[in-house]
Short mmCIF file of C-alpha atoms in Angstrom, two decimals:
data_model
loop_
_atom_site.label_atom_id
_atom_site.label_comp_id
_atom_site.label_asym_id
_atom_site.label_seq_id
_atom_site.Cartn_x
_atom_site.Cartn_y
_atom_site.Cartn_z
CA UNK A 1 -0.03 0.01 -0.05
CA UNK A 2 2.87 2.39 0.97
CA UNK A 3 4.80 1.48 -2.30
CA UNK A 4 1.57 2.17 -4.39
CA UNK A 5 1.17 5.63 -2.68
CA UNK A 6 4.91 6.45 -3.35
CA UNK A 7 4.59 5.29 -7.00
CA UNK A 8 1.46 7.34 -7.50
CA UNK A 9 3.05 10.48 -6.06
CA UNK A 10 6.00 9.96 -8.38
CA UNK A 11 3.82 9.57 -11.37
CA UNK A 12 1.89 12.64 -10.21
CA UNK A 13 5.29 14.58 -10.65
CA UNK A 14 5.88 13.38 -14.09
CA UNK A 15 3.58 16.08 -15.72
CA UNK A 16 5.14 18.48 -13.44
CA UNK A 17 8.52 18.18 -15.11
CA UNK A 18 6.87 19.38 -18.32
CA UNK A 19 5.41 22.36 -16.43
CA UNK A 20 8.81 23.29 -15.08
CA UNK A 21 10.34 22.80 -18.49
CA UNK A 22 7.74 25.07 -20.10
CA UNK A 23 8.14 27.65 -17.48
CA UNK A 24 11.99 27.68 -17.98
CA UNK A 25 11.60 28.02 -21.79
CA UNK A 26 9.13 30.87 -21.50
CA UNK A 27 11.38 32.59 -18.98
CA UNK A 28 14.49 32.22 -21.23
CA UNK A 29 12.67 33.37 -24.21
CA UNK A 30 11.29 36.38 -22.16
CA UNK A 31 14.93 37.06 -20.87
CA UNK A 32 16.24 37.23 -24.28
CA UNK A 33 13.40 39.47 -25.43
CA UNK A 34 13.85 42.04 -22.60
CA UNK A 35 17.67 42.25 -22.80
CA UNK A 36 17.64 45.52 -24.59
CA UNK A 37 15.71 47.13 -21.67
CA UNK A 38 18.73 46.52 -19.37
CA UNK A 39 21.00 47.87 -22.11
CA UNK A 40 22.43 44.64 -23.14
CA UNK A 41 22.72 43.37 -26.57
CA UNK A 42 20.50 40.53 -27.52
CA UNK A 43 22.37 37.50 -29.12
CA UNK A 44 19.78 37.05 -31.52
CA UNK A 45 18.96 39.26 -34.49
CA UNK A 46 15.20 39.10 -34.10
CA UNK A 47 13.89 39.03 -30.49
CA UNK A 48 10.34 38.66 -31.65
CA UNK A 49 11.01 35.23 -33.38
CA UNK A 50 12.74 34.08 -30.12
CA UNK A 51 9.72 34.97 -28.19
CA UNK A 52 7.41 33.15 -30.62
CA UNK A 53 9.60 30.10 -30.58
CA UNK A 54 9.70 30.16 -26.81
CA UNK A 55 5.95 30.39 -26.56
CA UNK A 56 5.54 27.60 -29.05
CA UNK A 57 7.88 25.36 -27.08
CA UNK A 58 6.00 26.39 -24.02
CA UNK A 59 2.63 25.30 -25.54
CA UNK A 60 4.30 22.05 -26.69
CA UNK A 61 5.61 21.28 -23.27
CA UNK A 62 2.28 21.99 -21.59
CA UNK A 63 0.54 19.73 -24.06
CA UNK A 64 3.01 17.04 -23.04
CA UNK A 65 2.21 17.61 -19.50
CA UNK A 66 -1.57 17.43 -20.14
CA UNK A 67 -1.15 14.17 -22.18
CA UNK A 68 0.80 12.71 -19.29
CA UNK A 69 -1.79 13.68 -16.92
CA UNK A 70 -4.43 12.23 -18.99
CA UNK A 71 -2.53 8.90 -19.36
CA UNK A 72 -2.15 8.75 -15.56
CA UNK A 73 -5.98 9.24 -15.08
CA UNK A 74 -6.64 6.64 -17.67
CA UNK A 75 -4.31 4.13 -15.99
CA UNK A 76 -5.84 4.80 -12.58
CA UNK A 77 -9.28 4.45 -14.03
CA UNK A 78 -8.39 0.99 -15.54
CA UNK A 79 -6.95 -0.04 -12.36
CA UNK A 80 -9.98 1.03 -10.47
CA UNK A 81 -12.26 -0.80 -12.77
CA UNK A 82 -10.20 -3.95 -12.56
CA UNK A 83 -10.22 -3.78 -8.73
CA UNK A 84 -14.04 -3.16 -8.82
CA UNK A 85 -14.41 -6.08 -11.19
CA UNK A 86 -12.42 -8.34 -8.85
CA UNK A 87 -14.29 -7.25 -5.83
CA UNK A 88 -17.68 -7.93 -7.64
CA UNK A 89 -16.59 -11.37 -8.73
CA UNK A 90 -15.51 -12.33 -5.18
CA UNK A 91 -18.67 -10.86 -3.81
CA UNK A 92 -20.66 -12.92 -6.33
CA UNK A 93 -18.80 -16.13 -5.41
CA UNK A 94 -19.44 -15.56 -1.68
CA UNK A 95 -23.14 -14.96 -2.35
CA UNK A 96 -23.28 -18.12 -4.49
CA UNK A 97 -21.54 -20.09 -1.69
CA UNK A 98 -23.99 -18.55 0.95
CA UNK A 99 -26.86 -19.47 -1.14
CA UNK A 100 -25.69 -23.05 -1.60
CA UNK A 101 -25.25 -23.28 2.18
CA UNK A 102 -28.62 -21.75 2.78
CA UNK A 103 -30.25 -24.23 0.42
CA UNK A 104 -28.63 -27.16 2.23
CA UNK A 105 -29.80 -25.85 5.56
CA UNK A 106 -33.30 -25.47 4.22
CA UNK A 107 -33.36 -29.02 2.87
CA UNK A 108 -32.04 -30.32 6.32
CA UNK A 109 -34.67 -28.26 8.06
CA UNK A 110 -37.46 -29.70 5.77
CA UNK A 111 -36.20 -33.27 6.38
CA UNK A 112 -36.07 -32.51 10.27
CA UNK A 113 -39.62 -31.17 10.07
CA UNK A 114 -40.81 -34.17 8.18
CA UNK A 115 -39.11 -36.62 10.69
CA UNK A 116 -40.63 -34.71 13.59
CA UNK A 117 -44.18 -34.88 11.98
CA UNK A 118 -43.72 -38.65 11.40
CA UNK A 119 -42.44 -39.09 14.96
CA UNK A 120 -45.29 -37.15 16.47
CA UNK A 121 -47.85 -39.00 14.47
CA UNK A 122 -46.32 -42.46 15.71
CA UNK A 123 -46.04 -41.19 19.37
CA UNK A 124 -49.59 -40.02 19.13
CA UNK A 125 -50.84 -43.40 18.01
CA UNK A 126 -48.82 -45.44 20.40
CA UNK A 127 -49.98 -43.36 23.32
CA UNK A 128 -53.60 -43.01 22.46
CA UNK A 129 -54.32 -46.67 21.74
CA UNK A 130 -53.72 -47.98 25.37
CA UNK A 131 -55.14 -44.88 26.70
CA UNK A 132 -58.23 -45.39 24.68
CA UNK A 133 -58.31 -48.93 25.95
CA UNK A 134 -58.29 -47.83 29.58
CA UNK A 135 -60.89 -45.04 29.08
CA UNK A 136 -63.43 -47.33 27.27
CA UNK A 137 -62.93 -50.10 29.88
CA UNK A 138 -63.56 -47.71 32.77
CA UNK A 139 -66.72 -46.29 30.93
CA UNK A 140 -67.99 -49.92 30.49
CA UNK A 141 -67.10 -50.72 34.24
CA UNK A 142 -69.51 -48.12 35.34
CA UNK A 143 -72.27 -49.49 33.13
CA UNK A 144 -71.84 -53.11 34.11
CA UNK A 145 -72.83 -55.01 37.24
CA UNK A 146 -71.58 -58.44 36.21
CA UNK A 147 -68.39 -59.50 38.14
CA UNK A 148 -67.12 -61.67 35.30
CA UNK A 149 -67.32 -58.67 32.86
CA UNK A 150 -65.79 -56.33 35.51
CA UNK A 151 -62.89 -58.74 35.92
CA UNK A 152 -62.25 -58.80 32.18
CA UNK A 153 -62.49 -54.99 32.04
CA UNK A 154 -59.95 -54.79 35.00
CA UNK A 155 -57.59 -57.07 32.96
CA UNK A 156 -58.16 -54.65 29.87
CA UNK A 157 -57.33 -51.62 32.20
CA UNK A 158 -54.26 -53.31 33.60
CA UNK A 159 -53.02 -54.49 30.20
CA UNK A 160 -53.59 -50.94 28.80
CA UNK A 161 -51.97 -49.17 31.74
CA UNK A 162 -48.93 -51.58 31.45
CA UNK A 163 -48.70 -50.80 27.64
CA UNK A 164 -49.10 -47.08 28.22
CA UNK A 165 -46.30 -47.01 30.87
CA UNK A 166 -44.01 -49.11 28.47
CA UNK A 167 -44.70 -46.53 25.69
CA UNK A 168 -44.05 -43.55 28.09
CA UNK A 169 -40.81 -45.24 29.33
CA UNK A 170 -39.73 -45.83 25.70
CA UNK A 171 -40.57 -42.28 24.77
CA UNK A 172 -38.61 -40.75 27.81
CA UNK A 173 -35.58 -43.10 26.97
CA UNK A 174 -35.61 -42.12 23.30
CA UNK A 175 -35.73 -38.37 24.24
CA UNK A 176 -32.81 -38.84 26.62
CA UNK A 177 -30.73 -40.77 24.12
CA UNK A 178 -31.34 -38.40 21.13
CA UNK A 179 -31.52 -35.13 22.69
CA UNK A 180 -28.56 -35.26 24.97
CA UNK A 181 -25.47 -33.21 23.90
CA UNK A 182 -23.05 -35.06 21.74
#
């Protein structure tokens, strides 16, 4: 970064050399033109031609300075455009990668949701079946006076309660095994 700054500053001085040269040429031409004011003899026969030549050289050198400055700006513009293109390309790659990861996470989330729905459906069935057996047996118990039927209903209630306890135990064990931190 520091080298780039120094290089840019040195390139910025490149057009300045033409400005300095143009100023010197103009001053020398003017010096030869005004020598007669100080009582000195001009080394040239026609001071007017010397002044015109100095002015023409001044314009030429100023044109070189302007052309150099334009070239420096053009080069800086191309470098900036190249840098912008590289940044844009890198950003697009990162966006593409992020979108891919997001898509993968969405698919995993949808799979998890499907598994949870299936699990809840299975758990609901496995818990409701023995519970339904218990509830219906209790309802029949209240409607019946026959001891033989009540003994059968008591067996159904015991079997349903035992099955319900087993399902609850399995569910608790499953939750402990699959939800514990790995």
